[in-house]
Coordinates of C-alpha atoms in Angstrom, one line a residue:
M1 CA -22.1 2.2 13.1
A2 CA -23.6 2.9 16.5
I3 CA -20.7 1.5 18.6
T4 CA -18.4 4.3 17.5
E5 CA -20.5 6.9 19.3
S6 CA -19.2 5.4 22.6
L7 CA -15.7 6.6 22.0
S8 CA -14.7 8.9 24.9
N9 CA -13.4 12.4 24.5
C10 CA -9.8 11.5 25.4
S11 CA -9.3 9.8 22.0
S12 CA -10.2 13.0 20.1
S13 CA -7.4 15.1 21.7
D14 CA -4.2 14.7 19.7
T15 CA -1.4 13.6 22.0
G16 CA 0.5 11.1 19.8
P17 CA 4.0 11.3 18.5
V18 CA 5.0 13.6 15.6
I19 CA 8.1 13.1 13.5
P20 CA 9.0 16.6 12.1
T21 CA 9.4 17.1 8.4
T22 CA 12.3 18.9 6.7
P23 CA 12.6 22.7 6.0
L24 CA 12.6 21.9 2.3
V25 CA 9.3 20.0 2.5
T26 CA 7.7 22.9 4.5
F27 CA 8.9 25.4 1.9
L28 CA 7.5 23.3 -1.0
E29 CA 4.1 23.2 0.8
R30 CA 4.1 27.0 0.6
V31 CA 4.9 26.8 -3.2
Q32 CA 2.1 24.2 -3.5
E33 CA -0.4 26.5 -1.8
A34 CA 0.6 29.5 -3.9
A35 CA 0.3 27.4 -7.1
L36 CA -3.3 26.4 -6.2
K37 CA -4.2 30.1 -5.7
T38 CA -2.5 31.1 -8.9
F39 CA -3.3 28.3 -11.3
N40 CA -6.6 27.2 -9.7
E41 CA -7.8 23.6 -9.5
T42 CA -7.9 22.6 -13.2
N43 CA -5.4 19.8 -13.6
F44 CA -3.8 20.8 -10.3
D45 CA -1.8 18.0 -8.6
P46 CA -0.4 19.1 -5.2
K47 CA 2.1 16.2 -5.2
F48 CA 3.9 17.7 -8.2
Y49 CA 5.2 20.7 -6.1
V50 CA 6.7 18.6 -3.3
D51 CA 8.5 16.4 -5.8
L52 CA 10.4 19.4 -7.2
S53 CA 14.2 19.6 -6.7
L54 CA 16.0 22.9 -6.0
K55 CA 18.6 24.2 -8.4
L56 CA 20.2 26.4 -5.7
D57 CA 20.2 26.2 -1.9
L58 CA 17.0 26.5 0.1
S59 CA 17.7 30.0 1.7
T60 CA 18.4 31.6 -1.7
T61 CA 15.2 30.0 -3.3
E62 CA 13.0 30.9 -0.3
K63 CA 14.3 34.5 -0.4
A64 CA 13.5 34.8 -4.1
F65 CA 10.0 33.3 -3.5
D66 CA 9.3 35.8 -0.7
E67 CA 10.3 38.7 -3.0
L68 CA 7.8 37.7 -5.8
R69 CA 5.3 40.5 -6.4
K70 CA 1.8 39.7 -5.0
S71 CA -1.6 41.2 -6.0
A72 CA -3.8 42.9 -3.4
N73 CA -5.4 39.5 -2.4
G74 CA -2.0 38.0 -1.8
S75 CA -1.8 35.8 -4.9
L76 CA 1.0 35.6 -7.5
S77 CA 0.7 36.2 -11.2
V78 CA 0.7 33.2 -13.5
E79 CA 3.8 34.4 -15.4
G80 CA 5.6 35.3 -12.1
L81 CA 5.1 31.9 -10.5
K82 CA 5.8 30.0 -13.7
G83 CA 9.0 32.0 -14.2
F84 CA 10.0 31.4 -10.6
I85 CA 9.5 27.6 -10.9
E86 CA 11.4 27.4 -14.1
K87 CA 14.3 29.4 -12.8
Y88 CA 14.7 27.8 -9.3
F89 CA 13.6 24.2 -9.7
E90 CA 14.4 21.0 -11.7
G91 CA 11.3 19.3 -13.1
A92 CA 9.4 16.8 -11.0
G93 CA 10.9 13.4 -11.7
N94 CA 14.3 14.7 -12.7
D95 CA 15.7 13.4 -9.4
M96 CA 15.4 9.9 -10.8
V97 CA 17.0 8.8 -14.1
Y98 CA 16.1 5.9 -16.4
I99 CA 18.3 2.8 -16.0
E100 CA 18.1 -0.4 -18.1
P101 CA 17.4 -3.3 -15.7
V102 CA 20.5 -5.5 -15.5
D103 CA 18.5 -8.7 -15.9
F104 CA 15.9 -7.8 -18.5
V105 CA 15.7 -9.9 -21.6
P106 CA 12.8 -9.5 -24.1
E107 CA 11.8 -13.2 -23.7
P108 CA 13.3 -14.9 -20.6
E109 CA 14.0 -18.6 -20.8
G110 CA 11.1 -20.5 -19.2
F111 CA 8.8 -17.5 -19.2
L112 CA 5.2 -18.4 -18.3
P113 CA 5.3 -22.0 -19.6
K114 CA 1.5 -22.5 -19.0
V115 CA 0.5 -19.7 -21.3
E116 CA -0.4 -21.6 -24.5
N117 CA -2.6 -19.0 -26.2
P118 CA -0.4 -17.0 -28.6
E119 CA -2.5 -13.8 -28.2
V120 CA -2.2 -13.9 -24.4
R121 CA 1.5 -14.8 -24.6
A122 CA 2.2 -11.8 -26.9
W123 CA 0.4 -9.5 -24.4
A124 CA 2.2 -11.0 -21.4
L125 CA 5.6 -10.2 -23.2
E126 CA 4.4 -6.6 -23.6
V127 CA 3.6 -6.4 -19.9
H128 CA 6.9 -8.0 -19.1
A129 CA 8.6 -5.2 -21.3
L130 CA 6.9 -2.5 -19.2
W131 CA 9.5 -3.2 -16.4
K132 CA 11.9 -1.3 -18.7
N133 CA 9.5 1.8 -18.6
L134 CA 9.3 1.7 -14.8
S135 CA 13.0 1.2 -14.0
R136 CA 14.9 4.1 -12.4
K137 CA 17.8 4.9 -10.2
V138 CA 18.3 8.0 -7.9
S139 CA 20.3 10.5 -9.9
D140 CA 24.0 11.2 -9.1
E141 CA 23.0 14.8 -8.3
V142 CA 20.8 13.7 -5.4
H143 CA 23.6 11.6 -3.9
K144 CA 25.9 14.7 -4.2
R145 CA 23.3 17.2 -2.8
P146 CA 20.6 15.3 -1.0
E147 CA 19.4 18.4 0.8
L148 CA 18.1 19.9 -2.4
N149 CA 15.6 17.1 -3.0
T150 CA 12.7 15.3 -1.4
I151 CA 13.6 12.0 -3.0
L152 CA 15.7 9.8 -0.6
P153 CA 19.1 8.7 -1.8
L154 CA 18.4 5.0 -2.3
P155 CA 21.5 2.9 -3.1
E156 CA 20.1 0.5 -5.8
Q157 CA 17.9 0.7 -8.9
V158 CA 14.2 0.8 -8.3
M159 CA 10.8 0.1 -9.9
I160 CA 8.3 3.0 -9.6
P161 CA 4.6 2.3 -9.8
G162 CA 4.2 4.9 -12.7
S163 CA 2.6 8.3 -13.6
R164 CA 2.5 10.7 -10.6
F165 CA 4.1 8.0 -8.4
R166 CA 7.7 8.8 -9.3
E167 CA 9.3 7.0 -6.3
V168 CA 9.4 3.6 -4.6
Y169 CA 6.3 2.6 -2.5
Y170 CA 6.4 0.1 0.3
W171 CA 3.5 -2.3 -0.2
D172 CA 3.4 -1.9 -4.0
S173 CA 6.9 -3.4 -4.0
Y174 CA 5.7 -6.9 -3.0
W175 CA 3.5 -7.3 -6.1
V176 CA 6.2 -5.7 -8.3
I177 CA 8.6 -8.3 -7.0
R178 CA 6.1 -11.2 -7.6
G179 CA 5.9 -10.0 -11.2
L180 CA 9.7 -9.6 -11.5
L181 CA 10.1 -13.2 -10.3
A182 CA 7.7 -14.4 -13.0
S183 CA 9.9 -12.3 -15.4
K184 CA 13.0 -14.1 -14.1
M185 CA 14.4 -10.7 -13.0
H186 CA 15.9 -11.9 -9.7
E187 CA 18.6 -9.2 -9.4
T188 CA 16.1 -6.4 -9.8
A189 CA 13.9 -7.9 -7.2
K190 CA 16.8 -8.2 -4.8
A191 CA 17.8 -4.5 -5.4
I192 CA 14.2 -3.5 -4.3
V193 CA 14.7 -5.4 -1.0
T194 CA 18.1 -3.8 -0.5
N195 CA 16.5 -0.3 -0.8
L196 CA 13.8 -1.1 1.7
I197 CA 16.4 -2.5 4.1
Y198 CA 18.3 0.8 3.7
L199 CA 15.1 2.7 4.8
I200 CA 14.9 0.5 7.9
E201 CA 18.5 1.1 8.8
E202 CA 18.0 4.9 8.4
Y203 CA 14.6 5.4 9.9
G204 CA 13.8 2.2 11.9
Y205 CA 11.0 1.1 9.6
V206 CA 10.1 1.1 5.9
L207 CA 8.6 4.4 4.9
N208 CA 5.3 4.7 3.0
G209 CA 7.5 5.8 0.0
A210 CA 11.0 7.0 -0.5
R211 CA 10.4 10.7 -0.1
A212 CA 11.3 13.1 2.8
Y213 CA 7.6 13.8 3.3
Y214 CA 6.8 10.1 4.0
T215 CA 9.1 9.7 7.0
N216 CA 6.3 9.8 9.5
R217 CA 4.4 6.7 8.5
S218 CA 4.9 3.2 7.1
Q219 CA 2.6 1.1 4.9
P220 CA 1.4 -2.5 5.1
P221 CA 4.4 -4.5 6.3
L222 CA 5.3 -7.0 3.5
L223 CA 9.1 -6.9 3.5
S224 CA 9.4 -10.4 5.0
A225 CA 7.1 -11.7 2.3
M226 CA 9.3 -10.2 -0.3
V227 CA 12.4 -11.8 1.1
H228 CA 10.6 -15.2 1.4
A229 CA 9.3 -15.0 -2.2
I230 CA 12.8 -14.3 -3.5
Y231 CA 14.5 -16.9 -1.4
S232 CA 12.0 -19.6 -2.5
R233 CA 13.0 -18.9 -6.1
T234 CA 16.8 -18.3 -5.7
G235 CA 17.9 -19.9 -2.5
D236 CA 19.9 -16.7 -1.9
M237 CA 21.2 -17.2 1.7
Q238 CA 23.1 -14.0 1.6
L239 CA 19.9 -12.0 1.1
V240 CA 18.3 -13.8 4.0
R241 CA 21.2 -13.1 6.3
K242 CA 21.3 -9.4 5.2
S243 CA 17.5 -9.1 5.7
L244 CA 16.9 -10.7 9.1
P245 CA 18.3 -7.9 11.3
A246 CA 16.2 -5.4 9.4
L247 CA 13.1 -7.6 9.7
L248 CA 13.6 -7.8 13.5
K249 CA 13.8 -4.1 13.7
E250 CA 10.7 -3.6 11.6
Y251 CA 8.8 -6.2 13.7
H252 CA 9.8 -4.2 16.8
F253 CA 8.4 -0.9 15.2
W254 CA 5.0 -2.5 14.6
N255 CA 4.8 -4.3 18.0
S256 CA 5.7 -1.6 20.4
G257 CA 4.2 1.8 21.4
I258 CA 1.4 3.3 19.5
H259 CA 0.9 0.5 17.0
K260 CA 0.2 -2.1 19.8
V261 CA -3.1 -2.7 21.5
T262 CA -4.2 -5.3 24.1
I263 CA -7.7 -6.8 24.0
Q264 CA -9.1 -9.1 26.7
D265 CA -11.5 -11.6 25.2
A266 CA -14.7 -13.1 26.7
Q267 CA -12.5 -15.8 28.4
S268 CA -10.3 -13.2 30.1
C269 CA -7.4 -14.0 27.8
N270 CA -5.2 -11.0 26.7
H271 CA -4.4 -10.7 23.0
T272 CA -1.9 -8.3 21.5
L273 CA -2.9 -6.9 18.2
N274 CA -2.0 -3.9 16.0
R275 CA -3.3 -0.8 14.3
Y276 CA -2.2 1.9 11.9
Y277 CA -1.0 5.0 13.6
A278 CA 0.9 7.8 11.7
M279 CA 3.4 9.9 13.6
W280 CA 1.9 13.1 12.1
N281 CA -0.9 15.7 12.9
K282 CA -0.7 18.2 10.1
P283 CA -1.9 18.1 6.4
R284 CA 0.1 15.4 4.4
P285 CA 2.7 17.5 2.4
E286 CA 1.9 15.7 -0.8
S287 CA -1.8 16.6 -0.4
S288 CA -1.5 19.6 1.8
T289 CA -4.0 21.8 0.0
I290 CA -6.6 18.9 -0.1
D291 CA -6.3 18.1 3.6
T292 CA -6.5 21.7 4.6
K293 CA -9.7 22.1 2.6
S294 CA -11.1 18.9 4.0
A295 CA -10.5 20.2 7.6
S296 CA -11.8 23.7 6.9
N297 CA -15.0 23.2 8.9
I298 CA -13.2 21.8 12.0
S299 CA -12.6 24.8 14.3
N300 CA -11.0 23.2 17.3
V301 CA -7.2 23.0 16.9
S302 CA -6.8 19.7 18.7
E303 CA -9.7 18.1 16.7
K304 CA -8.1 19.4 13.5
Q305 CA -4.7 17.8 14.4
H306 CA -6.6 14.6 15.3
F307 CA -8.3 14.6 11.9
Y308 CA -4.9 15.1 10.1
R309 CA -3.5 12.1 12.0
E310 CA -6.4 10.0 11.0
V311 CA -5.9 10.9 7.4
A312 CA -2.2 10.1 7.5
S313 CA -3.0 6.8 9.3
A314 CA -5.5 5.8 6.6
A315 CA -2.6 6.6 4.1
E316 CA -0.4 4.3 6.2
S317 CA -3.0 1.5 5.7
G318 CA -2.6 1.7 1.9
W319 CA -6.4 2.2 1.7
D320 CA -6.5 5.9 1.2
F321 CA -9.5 6.4 1.3
S322 CA -12.4 4.1 2.2
T323 CA -15.6 4.1 4.2
R324 CA -13.9 1.3 6.1
W325 CA -12.1 3.9 8.2
M326 CA -15.1 6.3 8.7
R327 CA -17.5 6.5 11.6
N328 CA -20.2 8.1 9.5
P329 CA -19.6 7.2 5.9
P330 CA -19.1 8.9 3.5
D331 CA -18.0 11.9 5.6
L332 CA -14.2 12.0 5.3
T333 CA -13.9 14.2 8.5
T334 CA -15.2 11.2 10.5
L335 CA -12.0 9.1 9.6
A336 CA -11.0 7.1 12.7
T337 CA -8.3 4.8 11.4
T338 CA -6.4 4.8 14.8
S339 CA -9.5 3.5 16.5
I340 CA -9.7 0.4 14.4
L341 CA -7.8 -2.9 14.7
P342 CA -7.6 -3.9 11.0
V343 CA -8.0 -7.6 10.0
D344 CA -5.5 -7.3 7.1
L345 CA -2.7 -5.5 9.1
N346 CA -2.8 -8.3 11.7
A347 CA -2.7 -11.0 9.0
Y348 CA 0.4 -9.3 7.5
I349 CA 2.1 -9.3 10.9
L350 CA 1.2 -12.9 11.4
R351 CA 2.8 -13.5 8.0
M352 CA 5.8 -11.6 9.2
E353 CA 6.1 -13.8 12.2
L354 CA 5.9 -17.0 10.1
D355 CA 8.4 -15.6 7.6
I356 CA 10.9 -14.6 10.2
A357 CA 10.6 -18.0 11.9
F358 CA 11.2 -19.7 8.5
L359 CA 14.1 -17.4 7.5
A360 CA 15.7 -17.7 10.9
K361 CA 15.5 -21.4 10.7
V362 CA 17.2 -21.6 7.3
T363 CA 20.1 -19.6 8.7
G364 CA 20.4 -22.0 11.7
D365 CA 19.1 -19.5 14.3
N366 CA 16.7 -21.9 16.0
S367 CA 16.0 -19.8 19.1
T368 CA 14.7 -16.9 17.0
A369 CA 12.8 -19.3 14.8
E370 CA 11.1 -20.8 17.9
H371 CA 10.4 -17.4 19.4
F372 CA 8.6 -16.2 16.3
L373 CA 6.7 -19.5 15.8
K374 CA 5.4 -19.0 19.3
A375 CA 4.4 -15.4 18.5
S376 CA 2.6 -16.6 15.4
Q377 CA 0.6 -19.1 17.3
A378 CA -0.5 -16.4 19.8
R379 CA -1.4 -14.1 17.0
K380 CA -3.4 -16.8 15.1
E381 CA -5.4 -17.2 18.4
A382 CA -5.9 -13.5 18.7
I383 CA -7.1 -13.2 15.1
K384 CA -9.6 -16.0 15.7
S385 CA -10.8 -14.7 19.0
V386 CA -11.1 -10.9 18.1
F387 CA -11.9 -10.9 14.4
W388 CA -13.5 -14.2 13.3
N389 CA -17.3 -14.2 12.8
A390 CA -18.4 -17.8 12.3
E391 CA -21.9 -16.7 11.3
M392 CA -20.7 -14.5 8.5
G393 CA -17.6 -16.7 7.6
Q394 CA -15.5 -13.6 7.6
W395 CA -12.9 -11.8 9.7
L396 CA -14.2 -8.4 10.8
D397 CA -12.3 -5.2 11.7
Y398 CA -12.6 -4.4 15.4
W399 CA -13.4 -0.9 16.6
L400 CA -11.7 0.2 19.9
N401 CA -13.9 1.8 22.6
D402 CA -11.1 4.2 23.2
S403 CA -7.9 4.6 21.2
T404 CA -5.7 6.0 24.0
C405 CA -7.0 5.7 27.5
Q406 CA -7.5 2.3 28.9
E407 CA -5.7 -1.1 28.4
P408 CA -6.4 -3.9 28.1
Q409 CA -9.7 -3.3 26.4
T410 CA -12.6 -5.7 27.0
W411 CA -13.7 -7.4 23.8
E412 CA -17.3 -6.8 22.7
A413 CA -19.0 -8.5 19.8
S414 CA -20.9 -5.3 18.9
N415 CA -17.5 -3.5 18.3
R416 CA -16.8 -5.6 15.1
N417 CA -17.6 -3.8 11.9
Q418 CA -20.3 -5.9 10.2
N419 CA -19.8 -4.3 6.8
V420 CA -18.3 -6.3 4.0
F421 CA -14.9 -5.4 2.7
A422 CA -12.4 -7.4 0.6
S423 CA -10.1 -7.1 3.6
N424 CA -12.5 -9.4 5.5
F425 CA -11.0 -12.3 3.4
I426 CA -7.3 -11.4 3.5
P427 CA -6.3 -13.8 6.4
L428 CA -7.0 -16.6 3.9
W429 CA -3.7 -15.6 2.3
I430 CA -1.8 -16.8 5.3
E431 CA -0.8 -20.5 5.5
S432 CA -2.2 -20.7 9.1
F433 CA -5.7 -20.3 7.7
H434 CA -5.7 -21.7 4.1
S435 CA -4.4 -25.0 5.4
D436 CA -7.6 -25.5 7.4
K437 CA -10.0 -27.2 4.9
S438 CA -13.3 -26.7 6.7
L439 CA -12.4 -23.0 7.3
V440 CA -11.6 -22.5 3.6
K441 CA -15.0 -24.0 2.7
K442 CA -16.8 -21.6 5.0
V443 CA -14.9 -18.5 3.8
M444 CA -15.3 -19.4 0.2
E445 CA -19.1 -19.8 0.5
S446 CA -19.1 -16.5 2.4
L447 CA -17.2 -14.8 -0.4
K448 CA -19.6 -16.1 -3.0
K449 CA -22.5 -14.6 -1.1
S450 CA -20.8 -11.4 -0.1
G451 CA -21.7 -9.3 -3.1
L452 CA -18.0 -8.5 -3.7
L453 CA -17.6 -10.9 -6.7
H454 CA -18.3 -9.3 -10.0
A455 CA -17.8 -9.8 -13.7
A456 CA -14.3 -8.3 -13.6
G457 CA -13.0 -9.2 -10.2
I458 CA -13.4 -8.6 -6.4
A459 CA -14.8 -5.2 -5.4
T460 CA -13.1 -3.5 -2.5
S461 CA -16.4 -2.8 -0.6
L462 CA -20.1 -2.7 -1.2
T463 CA -20.4 1.1 -0.8
N464 CA -20.1 3.5 -3.7
S465 CA -18.8 6.5 -1.8
G466 CA -16.7 8.1 -4.5
E467 CA -13.5 7.1 -2.6
Q468 CA -11.1 5.0 -4.5
W469 CA -10.9 2.1 -1.9
D470 CA -14.6 1.5 -2.2
F471 CA -17.1 0.0 -4.8
P472 CA -16.8 -0.4 -7.8
N473 CA -13.0 -0.4 -7.7
G474 CA -11.0 -3.6 -7.7
W475 CA -7.3 -3.4 -6.8
A476 CA -4.6 -5.9 -8.0
P477 CA -3.2 -6.7 -4.5
L478 CA -6.6 -7.6 -3.1
Q479 CA -7.4 -9.9 -6.0
H480 CA -4.0 -11.6 -5.6
M481 CA -4.1 -12.3 -1.9
I482 CA -7.6 -13.7 -2.0
V483 CA -6.9 -15.8 -5.1
E484 CA -3.6 -17.1 -3.7
G485 CA -5.2 -18.0 -0.4
L486 CA -8.0 -20.0 -2.2
G487 CA -5.5 -21.5 -4.7
R488 CA -3.1 -22.7 -2.0
S489 CA -5.7 -24.6 0.0
E490 CA -6.3 -28.3 -0.4
S491 CA -9.9 -27.8 -1.6
K492 CA -10.5 -28.4 -5.3
K493 CA -13.5 -26.1 -5.2
A494 CA -11.4 -23.3 -3.7
R495 CA -8.7 -23.7 -6.3
S496 CA -11.3 -23.7 -9.0
A497 CA -12.9 -20.5 -7.5
A498 CA -9.4 -18.9 -7.4
E499 CA -8.8 -19.6 -11.1
D500 CA -12.2 -18.2 -12.0
I501 CA -11.4 -14.9 -10.2
A502 CA -7.9 -14.7 -11.7
V503 CA -9.3 -15.3 -15.2
R504 CA -11.8 -12.4 -14.8
W505 CA -9.0 -10.2 -13.6
I506 CA -6.7 -11.1 -16.4
R507 CA -9.4 -10.5 -19.0
T508 CA -10.3 -7.0 -17.7
N509 CA -6.6 -6.1 -17.6
Y510 CA -6.1 -7.4 -21.2
V511 CA -9.2 -5.6 -22.6
G512 CA -8.3 -2.4 -20.8
Y513 CA -4.8 -2.6 -22.2
K514 CA -5.9 -3.2 -25.7
K515 CA -8.3 -0.2 -25.5
T516 CA -6.0 2.3 -23.9
G517 CA -2.5 1.0 -24.6
T518 CA -1.6 0.9 -20.9
M519 CA -2.1 -0.9 -17.6
H520 CA -4.0 0.9 -14.9
E521 CA -3.7 1.2 -11.1
K522 CA -7.3 0.0 -10.4
Y523 CA -10.2 -1.4 -12.4
D524 CA -14.0 -1.1 -12.4
V525 CA -15.1 -4.6 -11.4
E526 CA -18.6 -4.2 -12.9
K527 CA -17.4 -3.4 -16.4
C528 CA -14.8 -5.6 -18.0
G529 CA -12.0 -3.6 -19.5
E530 CA -12.8 -0.4 -17.7
F531 CA -10.4 1.3 -15.3
G532 CA -11.4 2.6 -11.9
G533 CA -11.9 6.1 -10.6
G534 CA -12.7 8.2 -7.5
G535 CA -10.4 9.5 -4.9
E536 CA -8.3 12.7 -4.7
Y537 CA -6.2 12.3 -7.9
A538 CA -6.8 11.3 -11.5
P539 CA -6.6 7.5 -12.3
Q540 CA -3.0 6.5 -12.9
T541 CA -1.3 4.3 -15.4
G542 CA 1.9 2.3 -15.5
F543 CA 1.3 0.4 -13.3
G544 CA 3.7 -1.6 -11.1
W545 CA 1.4 -3.8 -9.0
S546 CA -1.1 -4.4 -11.8
N547 CA 1.7 -5.6 -14.1
G548 CA 3.1 -7.8 -11.3
V549 CA -0.3 -9.5 -10.4
V550 CA -1.2 -10.2 -14.1
L551 CA 2.2 -11.9 -14.6
A552 CA 1.9 -13.8 -11.3
F553 CA -1.6 -15.0 -12.2
L554 CA -0.5 -16.1 -15.7
E555 CA 2.5 -18.0 -14.1
E556 CA 0.2 -19.8 -11.7
F557 CA -2.9 -20.6 -13.8
G558 CA -1.6 -20.2 -17.4
W559 CA -4.0 -19.7 -20.3
P560 CA -5.1 -22.6 -22.4
Q561 CA -4.9 -22.4 -26.2
D562 CA -8.7 -22.5 -26.7
R563 CA -9.7 -20.1 -23.8
K564 CA -11.0 -16.7 -25.2
I565 CA -9.2 -13.6 -23.8
G566 CA -11.8 -10.9 -24.6
C567 CA -14.7 -9.8 -22.3
E568 CA -17.5 -12.4 -22.2

């Protein structure tokens, strides 16, 4: 994209805030680096090492590590490092213990009433049973000695995504909760919200995940949507009252300082919008060896720090990684996440404003409700003014001319990213947009022509870059938001299109499950029943949000007796 060349040099110097990590995380990064040198890259997962818990205090462990015998090139022997890890660490994952969910029953009363096909119903009950596999609580040892662990001492039971993701993740939790509500597991859903509120109370925002190495960034802000979803099922006023102060605190985090940008439109109106911006300028601890290698050809220290911030900011977006954030795809070193106003983030914050207005109103706090309703109207205008492209029938990400130096920035049509991503359709998920019938028609026609729709769902982008948030991967949350937006509109055609996409997605999940015996974190939308790939780690199974979306789709659309379930 030519427009990105105009970014001035002041955006490449790294001057943003940094929230320091813990001495334990810094030490575990050293262990991770030594392990890569010793064990090589075969089956090497850097995250494993920063998830380890100490058996003894840090100074004793660090001293023993420093005393390990090294070869002439500075590496450790395989036996020596293996012995050290066994002696001084608990296994990764031992900081969480299995717990039976309090509200799990094998077949809940009123479970998926619209699923008439016995084959699909039997499978849905198997997916429902997977909640038991993913249920954990932080171990008592962590609560006693939190300083020996990178896991954070969450107060309630949790649902983990699965496989290498052994902790709670922020935006994953929304679709986990949607699945739990379909499974009638209301108490478990509320416990997840309680944990996320705990993080806000401790840190001022919900962390990317519940680990000490995630304290310098958040993730797509969907806590208000979780509270709204649970309240709409349970009418739990106590949960709403407990959540509101935390939601206001989170809203402040996203709408002040580095996350906030002002754009002046063609009519000289100022609009406040938001971006991702991690408070970090070093390699991500959970991927330290990978980030260091990616930055190895960047010689300037400030540019290197800037690159690390862009990597962490892309991780904050949840889309780690995608050509969407690159100036010169597919070159990862050209990530420029902080120079982009993302369509979807601003849709989520609009959703937050609408949710807070609604939740404040049900508690009788009319002044807060009115304030946030006003804020939502201003943001709706901003989204329309800055992102909406009427010719394409899509909302397009906006590239900033300069991420740090001047404000307000003057809006230029050429700064919108013309490339097609699934995120270009996310605003449809928000009531402000899917209630507009003529807009829905335009967006639906655009989606059909976009090239994103495939046999097994909606692709993330049109570019096959080898990154996981690109073609041909399809991700459960993106399917769900676009389908729900279409399905909630008043247009019969849109609702029919929504069901068609949901059916394709359910089929690919079903066939993949029957072939592999598991649910996957992402799927290949070109090949029904095939899971996705790419990115910096092996494809994962489990999988929290995939389970949640399948159950939510089956609850919404059902499955008639005579509809086939296999690939067509």
